[in-house]
PDB file of C-alpha atoms in Angstrom:
ATOM      1  CA  UNK A 266      86.050   7.266  24.336  1.00 35.00           C
ATOM      2  CA  UNK A 267      87.046  10.760  23.090  1.00 38.00           C
ATOM      3  CA  UNK A 268      90.669  11.745  23.427  1.00 41.00           C
ATOM      4  CA  UNK A 269      91.907  14.658  25.599  1.00 42.00           C
ATOM      5  CA  UNK A 270      92.592  16.767  22.521  1.00 39.00           C
ATOM      6  CA  UNK A 271      88.858  16.788  21.753  1.00 42.00           C
ATOM      7  CA  UNK A 272      87.680  16.847  25.352  1.00 54.00           C
ATOM      8  CA  UNK A 273      89.116  18.202  28.492  1.00 55.00           C
ATOM      9  CA  UNK A 274      92.275  19.815  27.046  1.00 53.00           C
ATOM     10  CA  UNK A 275      90.352  21.417  24.258  1.00 48.00           C
ATOM     11  CA  UNK A 276      87.831  22.840  26.720  1.00 52.00           C
ATOM     12  CA  UNK A 277      90.554  24.267  28.883  1.00 53.00           C
ATOM     13  CA  UNK A 278      92.245  25.924  25.923  1.00 39.00           C
ATOM     14  CA  UNK A 279      89.066  27.196  24.220  1.00 41.00           C
ATOM     15  CA  UNK A 280      87.448  28.715  27.253  1.00 41.00           C
ATOM     16  CA  UNK A 281      84.033  28.333  25.691  1.00 33.00           C
ATOM     17  CA  UNK A 282      81.321  30.294  27.667  1.00 30.00           C
ATOM     18  CA  UNK A 283      77.684  30.756  27.841  1.00 30.00           C
ATOM     19  CA  UNK A 284      76.357  33.420  25.539  1.00 29.00           C
ATOM     20  CA  UNK A 285      75.197  35.521  28.458  1.00 35.00           C
ATOM     21  CA  UNK A 286      78.732  35.997  29.725  1.00 38.00           C
ATOM     22  CA  UNK A 287      81.805  37.522  28.035  1.00 42.00           C
ATOM     23  CA  UNK A 288      84.449  35.088  26.680  1.00 47.00           C
ATOM     24  CA  UNK A 289      87.618  35.158  28.794  1.00 50.00           C
ATOM     25  CA  UNK A 290      90.705  36.518  26.957  1.00 48.00           C
ATOM     26  CA  UNK A 291      93.310  34.079  25.928  1.00 53.00           C
ATOM     27  CA  UNK A 292      95.570  35.446  28.514  1.00 54.00           C
ATOM     28  CA  UNK A 293      93.041  35.109  31.309  1.00 58.00           C
ATOM     29  CA  UNK A 294      92.240  31.602  30.173  1.00 67.00           C
ATOM     30  CA  UNK A 295      95.912  30.648  30.310  1.00 72.00           C
ATOM     31  CA  UNK A 296      96.166  32.251  33.777  1.00 83.00           C
ATOM     32  CA  UNK A 297      93.100  30.304  35.027  1.00 92.00           C
ATOM     33  CA  UNK A 298      94.601  27.004  33.820  1.00 92.00           C
ATOM     34  CA  UNK A 299      97.918  27.731  35.394  1.00 94.00           C
ATOM     35  CA  UNK A 300      96.299  28.722  38.661  1.00 96.00           C
ATOM     36  CA  UNK A 301      94.709  25.303  38.990  1.00 97.00           C
ATOM     37  CA  UNK A 302      97.750  23.355  37.914  1.00 98.00           C
ATOM     38  CA  UNK A 303     100.348  21.809  40.171  1.00 97.00           C
ATOM     39  CA  UNK A 304     103.620  20.490  39.073  1.00 97.00           C
ATOM     40  CA  UNK A 305     106.205  21.071  36.378  1.00 96.00           C
ATOM     41  CA  UNK A 306     105.249  21.706  32.720  1.00 93.00           C
ATOM     42  CA  UNK A 307     108.084  19.293  31.815  1.00 95.00           C
ATOM     43  CA  UNK A 308     106.637  16.379  33.836  1.00 96.00           C
ATOM     44  CA  UNK A 309     106.388  13.137  32.030  1.00 94.00           C
ATOM     45  CA  UNK A 310     102.674  12.666  32.849  1.00 96.00           C
ATOM     46  CA  UNK A 311      99.770  15.026  33.079  1.00 96.00           C
ATOM     47  CA  UNK A 312      96.780  14.000  35.283  1.00 97.00           C
ATOM     48  CA  UNK A 313      93.422  15.792  34.586  1.00 97.00           C
ATOM     49  CA  UNK A 314      91.337  15.432  37.714  1.00 97.00           C
ATOM     50  CA  UNK A 315      87.626  15.943  36.989  1.00 98.00           C
ATOM     51  CA  UNK A 316      86.040  16.724  40.273  1.00 98.00           C
ATOM     52  CA  UNK A 317      82.955  18.138  42.029  1.00 99.00           C
ATOM     53  CA  UNK A 318      83.421  20.127  45.195  1.00 99.00           C
ATOM     54  CA  UNK A 319      80.200  18.759  46.698  1.00 99.00           C
ATOM     55  CA  UNK A 320      81.056  15.111  45.867  1.00 99.00           C
ATOM     56  CA  UNK A 321      81.824  13.079  49.007  1.00 98.00           C
ATOM     57  CA  UNK A 322      84.031  10.706  47.011  1.00 98.00           C
ATOM     58  CA  UNK A 323      86.049  13.592  45.679  1.00 99.00           C
ATOM     59  CA  UNK A 324      86.537  14.805  49.260  1.00 99.00           C
ATOM     60  CA  UNK A 325      87.649  11.311  50.188  1.00 98.00           C
ATOM     61  CA  UNK A 326      90.235  11.347  47.316  1.00 99.00           C
ATOM     62  CA  UNK A 327      91.565  14.747  48.500  1.00 98.00           C
ATOM     63  CA  UNK A 328      91.790  13.457  52.058  1.00 98.00           C
ATOM     64  CA  UNK A 329      93.142   9.951  51.514  1.00 98.00           C
ATOM     65  CA  UNK A 330      94.988   9.843  48.208  1.00 99.00           C
ATOM     66  CA  UNK A 331      95.947  13.294  47.054  1.00 99.00           C
ATOM     67  CA  UNK A 332      98.616  13.968  49.659  1.00 98.00           C
ATOM     68  CA  UNK A 333     100.653  10.920  48.685  1.00 99.00           C
ATOM     69  CA  UNK A 334     100.093  11.574  44.941  1.00 99.00           C
ATOM     70  CA  UNK A 335     101.470  15.126  45.295  1.00 98.00           C
ATOM     71  CA  UNK A 336     104.304  14.007  47.473  1.00 98.00           C
ATOM     72  CA  UNK A 337     105.475  11.102  45.339  1.00 98.00           C
ATOM     73  CA  UNK A 338     104.750  12.396  41.826  1.00 98.00           C
ATOM     74  CA  UNK A 339     103.879  16.145  41.636  1.00 98.00           C
ATOM     75  CA  UNK A 340     106.513  17.435  44.071  1.00 98.00           C
ATOM     76  CA  UNK A 341     109.204  15.249  42.440  1.00 98.00           C
ATOM     77  CA  UNK A 342     108.453  16.612  38.972  1.00 97.00           C
ATOM     78  CA  UNK A 343     107.232  13.235  37.663  1.00 97.00           C
ATOM     79  CA  UNK A 344     103.598  14.261  37.089  1.00 98.00           C
ATOM     80  CA  UNK A 345     101.553  17.388  36.665  1.00 98.00           C
ATOM     81  CA  UNK A 346      98.043  17.727  38.104  1.00 98.00           C
ATOM     82  CA  UNK A 347      95.307  19.850  36.476  1.00 97.00           C
ATOM     83  CA  UNK A 348      91.968  20.336  38.181  1.00 98.00           C
ATOM     84  CA  UNK A 349      88.833  20.303  35.956  1.00 97.00           C
ATOM     85  CA  UNK A 350      85.462  21.333  37.255  1.00 98.00           C
ATOM     86  CA  UNK A 351      82.786  18.635  36.777  1.00 98.00           C
ATOM     87  CA  UNK A 352      79.859  19.761  38.995  1.00 98.00           C
ATOM     88  CA  UNK A 353      77.117  17.042  38.898  1.00 98.00           C
ATOM     89  CA  UNK A 354      73.396  18.078  38.565  1.00 96.00           C
ATOM     90  CA  UNK A 355      72.520  16.186  41.793  1.00 97.00           C
ATOM     91  CA  UNK A 356      74.615  18.604  43.876  1.00 98.00           C
ATOM     92  CA  UNK A 357      72.866  21.988  44.046  1.00 98.00           C
ATOM     93  CA  UNK A 358      75.815  23.800  45.561  1.00 98.00           C
ATOM     94  CA  UNK A 359      78.472  22.336  43.287  1.00 99.00           C
ATOM     95  CA  UNK A 360      78.302  24.974  40.568  1.00 98.00           C
ATOM     96  CA  UNK A 361      78.362  27.979  43.042  1.00 98.00           C
ATOM     97  CA  UNK A 362      81.363  26.250  44.766  1.00 99.00           C
ATOM     98  CA  UNK A 363      83.166  25.781  41.408  1.00 99.00           C
ATOM     99  CA  UNK A 364      82.519  29.444  40.500  1.00 98.00           C
ATOM    100  CA  UNK A 365      83.908  30.415  43.875  1.00 98.00           C
ATOM    101  CA  UNK A 366      87.035  28.385  43.339  1.00 98.00           C
ATOM    102  CA  UNK A 367      87.536  29.895  39.848  1.00 98.00           C
ATOM    103  CA  UNK A 368      87.005  33.431  41.116  1.00 98.00           C
ATOM    104  CA  UNK A 369      89.677  32.666  43.768  1.00 98.00           C
ATOM    105  CA  UNK A 370      91.888  31.402  40.892  1.00 98.00           C
ATOM    106  CA  UNK A 371      91.843  34.861  39.418  1.00 96.00           C
ATOM    107  CA  UNK A 372      93.690  35.911  42.615  1.00 97.00           C
ATOM    108  CA  UNK A 373      96.017  32.980  42.502  1.00 96.00           C
ATOM    109  CA  UNK A 374      94.114  31.470  45.474  1.00 98.00           C
ATOM    110  CA  UNK A 375      92.615  28.380  43.742  1.00 98.00           C
ATOM    111  CA  UNK A 376      94.365  25.671  45.742  1.00 98.00           C
ATOM    112  CA  UNK A 377      93.724  27.486  49.074  1.00 98.00           C
ATOM    113  CA  UNK A 378      90.043  27.593  48.213  1.00 99.00           C
ATOM    114  CA  UNK A 379      90.074  23.988  46.871  1.00 99.00           C
ATOM    115  CA  UNK A 380      91.362  22.738  50.221  1.00 98.00           C
ATOM    116  CA  UNK A 381      88.964  24.821  52.253  1.00 99.00           C
ATOM    117  CA  UNK A 382      85.895  23.753  50.194  1.00 99.00           C
ATOM    118  CA  UNK A 383      86.669  20.048  50.561  1.00 99.00           C
ATOM    119  CA  UNK A 384      87.716  20.307  54.184  1.00 98.00           C
ATOM    120  CA  UNK A 385      84.490  22.098  55.036  1.00 99.00           C
ATOM    121  CA  UNK A 386      82.171  20.264  52.672  1.00 99.00           C
ATOM    122  CA  UNK A 387      79.820  18.962  55.359  1.00 98.00           C
ATOM    123  CA  UNK A 388      79.261  22.538  56.606  1.00 98.00           C
ATOM    124  CA  UNK A 389      78.034  24.017  53.245  1.00 98.00           C
ATOM    125  CA  UNK A 390      76.727  21.169  51.140  1.00 98.00           C
ATOM    126  CA  UNK A 391      73.201  21.418  52.521  1.00 97.00           C
ATOM    127  CA  UNK A 392      72.960  25.184  52.849  1.00 98.00           C
ATOM    128  CA  UNK A 393      70.109  26.724  50.891  1.00 96.00           C
ATOM    129  CA  UNK A 394      72.098  29.934  50.489  1.00 96.00           C
ATOM    130  CA  UNK A 395      75.831  29.200  50.850  1.00 97.00           C
ATOM    131  CA  UNK A 396      77.047  32.614  49.713  1.00 97.00           C
ATOM    132  CA  UNK A 397      77.815  34.010  53.136  1.00 97.00           C
ATOM    133  CA  UNK A 398      79.754  30.915  54.160  1.00 98.00           C
ATOM    134  CA  UNK A 399      81.615  30.918  50.818  1.00 98.00           C
ATOM    135  CA  UNK A 400      82.680  34.488  51.366  1.00 98.00           C
ATOM    136  CA  UNK A 401      84.017  33.472  54.832  1.00 98.00           C
ATOM    137  CA  UNK A 402      86.028  30.795  53.119  1.00 99.00           C
ATOM    138  CA  UNK A 403      87.355  33.381  50.688  1.00 98.00           C
ATOM    139  CA  UNK A 404      88.535  35.332  53.664  1.00 98.00           C
ATOM    140  CA  UNK A 405      90.236  32.291  55.027  1.00 98.00           C
ATOM    141  CA  UNK A 406      91.896  31.597  51.763  1.00 98.00           C
ATOM    142  CA  UNK A 407      93.380  35.173  51.728  1.00 98.00           C
ATOM    143  CA  UNK A 408      91.295  36.361  48.751  1.00 98.00           C
ATOM    144  CA  UNK A 409      90.334  40.001  48.381  1.00 98.00           C
ATOM    145  CA  UNK A 410      86.633  40.002  49.336  1.00 98.00           C
ATOM    146  CA  UNK A 411      85.551  42.936  47.062  1.00 98.00           C
ATOM    147  CA  UNK A 412      87.142  41.309  44.052  1.00 98.00           C
ATOM    148  CA  UNK A 413      85.662  37.930  44.915  1.00 98.00           C
ATOM    149  CA  UNK A 414      82.132  39.442  45.305  1.00 98.00           C
ATOM    150  CA  UNK A 415      82.394  41.302  42.031  1.00 98.00           C
ATOM    151  CA  UNK A 416      83.555  38.102  40.219  1.00 98.00           C
ATOM    152  CA  UNK A 417      80.711  36.075  41.655  1.00 97.00           C
ATOM    153  CA  UNK A 418      78.060  38.701  40.939  1.00 97.00           C
ATOM    154  CA  UNK A 419      79.203  39.169  37.344  1.00 96.00           C
ATOM    155  CA  UNK A 420      79.003  35.449  36.587  1.00 95.00           C
ATOM    156  CA  UNK A 421      82.398  35.787  34.921  1.00 93.00           C
ATOM    157  CA  UNK A 422      83.424  32.185  35.789  1.00 96.00           C
ATOM    158  CA  UNK A 423      80.063  30.603  34.979  1.00 96.00           C
ATOM    159  CA  UNK A 424      81.127  29.869  31.357  1.00 94.00           C
ATOM    160  CA  UNK A 425      84.508  28.546  32.482  1.00 95.00           C
ATOM    161  CA  UNK A 426      82.853  26.021  34.793  1.00 97.00           C
ATOM    162  CA  UNK A 427      80.318  25.063  32.076  1.00 96.00           C
ATOM    163  CA  UNK A 428      83.160  24.635  29.540  1.00 94.00           C
ATOM    164  CA  UNK A 429      85.048  22.353  31.969  1.00 96.00           C
ATOM    165  CA  UNK A 430      81.990  20.172  32.531  1.00 96.00           C
ATOM    166  CA  UNK A 431      81.106  19.920  28.847  1.00 95.00           C
ATOM    167  CA  UNK A 432      84.730  18.954  28.050  1.00 92.00           C
ATOM    168  CA  UNK A 433      84.557  16.264  30.712  1.00 94.00           C
ATOM    169  CA  UNK A 434      81.407  14.805  29.250  1.00 93.00           C
ATOM    170  CA  UNK A 435      82.770  14.838  25.702  1.00 90.00           C
ATOM    171  CA  UNK A 436      85.846  12.966  26.976  1.00 84.00           C
ATOM    172  CA  UNK A 437      83.672  10.180  28.350  1.00 89.00           C
ATOM    173  CA  UNK A 438      83.571  11.088  32.140  1.00 94.00           C
ATOM    174  CA  UNK A 439      80.250  10.176  33.824  1.00 94.00           C
ATOM    175  CA  UNK A 440      81.070  10.354  37.530  1.00 96.00           C
ATOM    176  CA  UNK A 441      83.366  12.073  39.967  1.00 98.00           C
ATOM    177  CA  UNK A 442      86.132  11.904  40.653  1.00 98.00           C
ATOM    178  CA  UNK A 443      87.453  10.791  37.258  1.00 98.00           C
ATOM    179  CA  UNK A 444      91.023  11.101  36.030  1.00 97.00           C
ATOM    180  CA  UNK A 445      92.511  11.204  32.616  1.00 93.00           C
ATOM    181  CA  UNK A 446      96.117  10.068  32.582  1.00 94.00           C
ATOM    182  CA  UNK A 447      97.609   9.967  29.124  1.00 91.00           C
ATOM    183  CA  UNK A 448      94.210   9.192  27.515  1.00 86.00           C
ATOM    184  CA  UNK A 449      93.312   6.423  29.972  1.00 89.00           C
ATOM    185  CA  UNK A 450      90.337   6.928  32.310  1.00 93.00           C
ATOM    186  CA  UNK A 451      90.543   6.137  36.009  1.00 96.00           C
ATOM    187  CA  UNK A 452      87.280   6.371  37.851  1.00 96.00           C
ATOM    188  CA  UNK A 453      86.559   6.787  41.564  1.00 97.00           C
ATOM    189  CA  UNK A 454      88.388   7.700  44.687  1.00 97.00           C
ATOM    190  CA  UNK A 455      91.110   5.106  44.103  1.00 97.00           C
ATOM    191  CA  UNK A 456      93.873   4.457  46.550  1.00 98.00           C
ATOM    192  CA  UNK A 457      97.455   5.608  45.915  1.00 98.00           C
ATOM    193  CA  UNK A 458      98.452   2.024  45.049  1.00 98.00           C
ATOM    194  CA  UNK A 459      96.390   2.112  41.830  1.00 98.00           C
ATOM    195  CA  UNK A 460      97.802   5.476  40.842  1.00 98.00           C
ATOM    196  CA  UNK A 461     101.294   4.145  41.444  1.00 98.00           C
ATOM    197  CA  UNK A 462     100.649   1.239  39.104  1.00 97.00           C
ATOM    198  CA  UNK A 463      99.267   3.498  36.332  1.00 96.00           C
ATOM    199  CA  UNK A 464     101.751   6.302  36.674  1.00 97.00           C
ATOM    200  CA  UNK A 465     104.856   4.143  37.047  1.00 96.00           C
ATOM    201  CA  UNK A 466     103.988   2.089  33.987  1.00 95.00           C
ATOM    202  CA  UNK A 467     103.517   5.266  31.886  1.00 95.00           C
ATOM    203  CA  UNK A 468     106.679   6.940  33.223  1.00 95.00           C
ATOM    204  CA  UNK A 469     108.668   3.734  32.594  1.00 94.00           C
ATOM    205  CA  UNK A 470     107.546   3.649  28.916  1.00 93.00           C
ATOM    206  CA  UNK A 471     108.105   7.393  28.340  1.00 89.00           C
ATOM    207  CA  UNK A 472     111.429   7.787  30.106  1.00 85.00           C
ATOM    208  CA  UNK A 473     112.862   4.259  30.289  1.00 77.00           C
ATOM    209  CA  UNK A 474     113.085   4.458  34.082  1.00 65.00           C
ATOM    210  CA  UNK A 475     110.710   4.136  37.025  1.00 52.00           C
TER     211      UNK A 475
END
């Protein structure tokens, strides 16, 4: 299993893109990473969540586990959560959804779009042309529509999404959702009880307290 330094984290920092699209500047790459990160930079633990917006198990995690994870660990400063795009080939609308979320991230609207995409997954996952519905979600997220359209048309975030996915694969992830927590891989939409066990043990070792 590859480590984060050669997988996910490296992909987030490098911002490698497809040759057909311009490479994001270092400043933009940093902004995009910050826009999809929740929690304090000084948190004891960083959780990299590799997720697919069209994945039903990812939606289940967001619905059933994420609220408690954020309340107990992220909001309290004990853990930091970083979202990593890992759209699977079996989901035809997953890449467009990821690009939409990253275009929203350029306007600091990533998490609003994240929540809307998962909440409305059943309404867009089978659409042959989800663009109109996606723009409506952008409106609901409070994103500037003209900027969103331009970002999507330019393909500016296509390489960022590809970089995320390649980094996830290099790090050993094969399914969604998957989570890297201090180098350990947690697979599936696990209940909060499992995350408590993993996180509490790491925090106890790193800080000497639970």
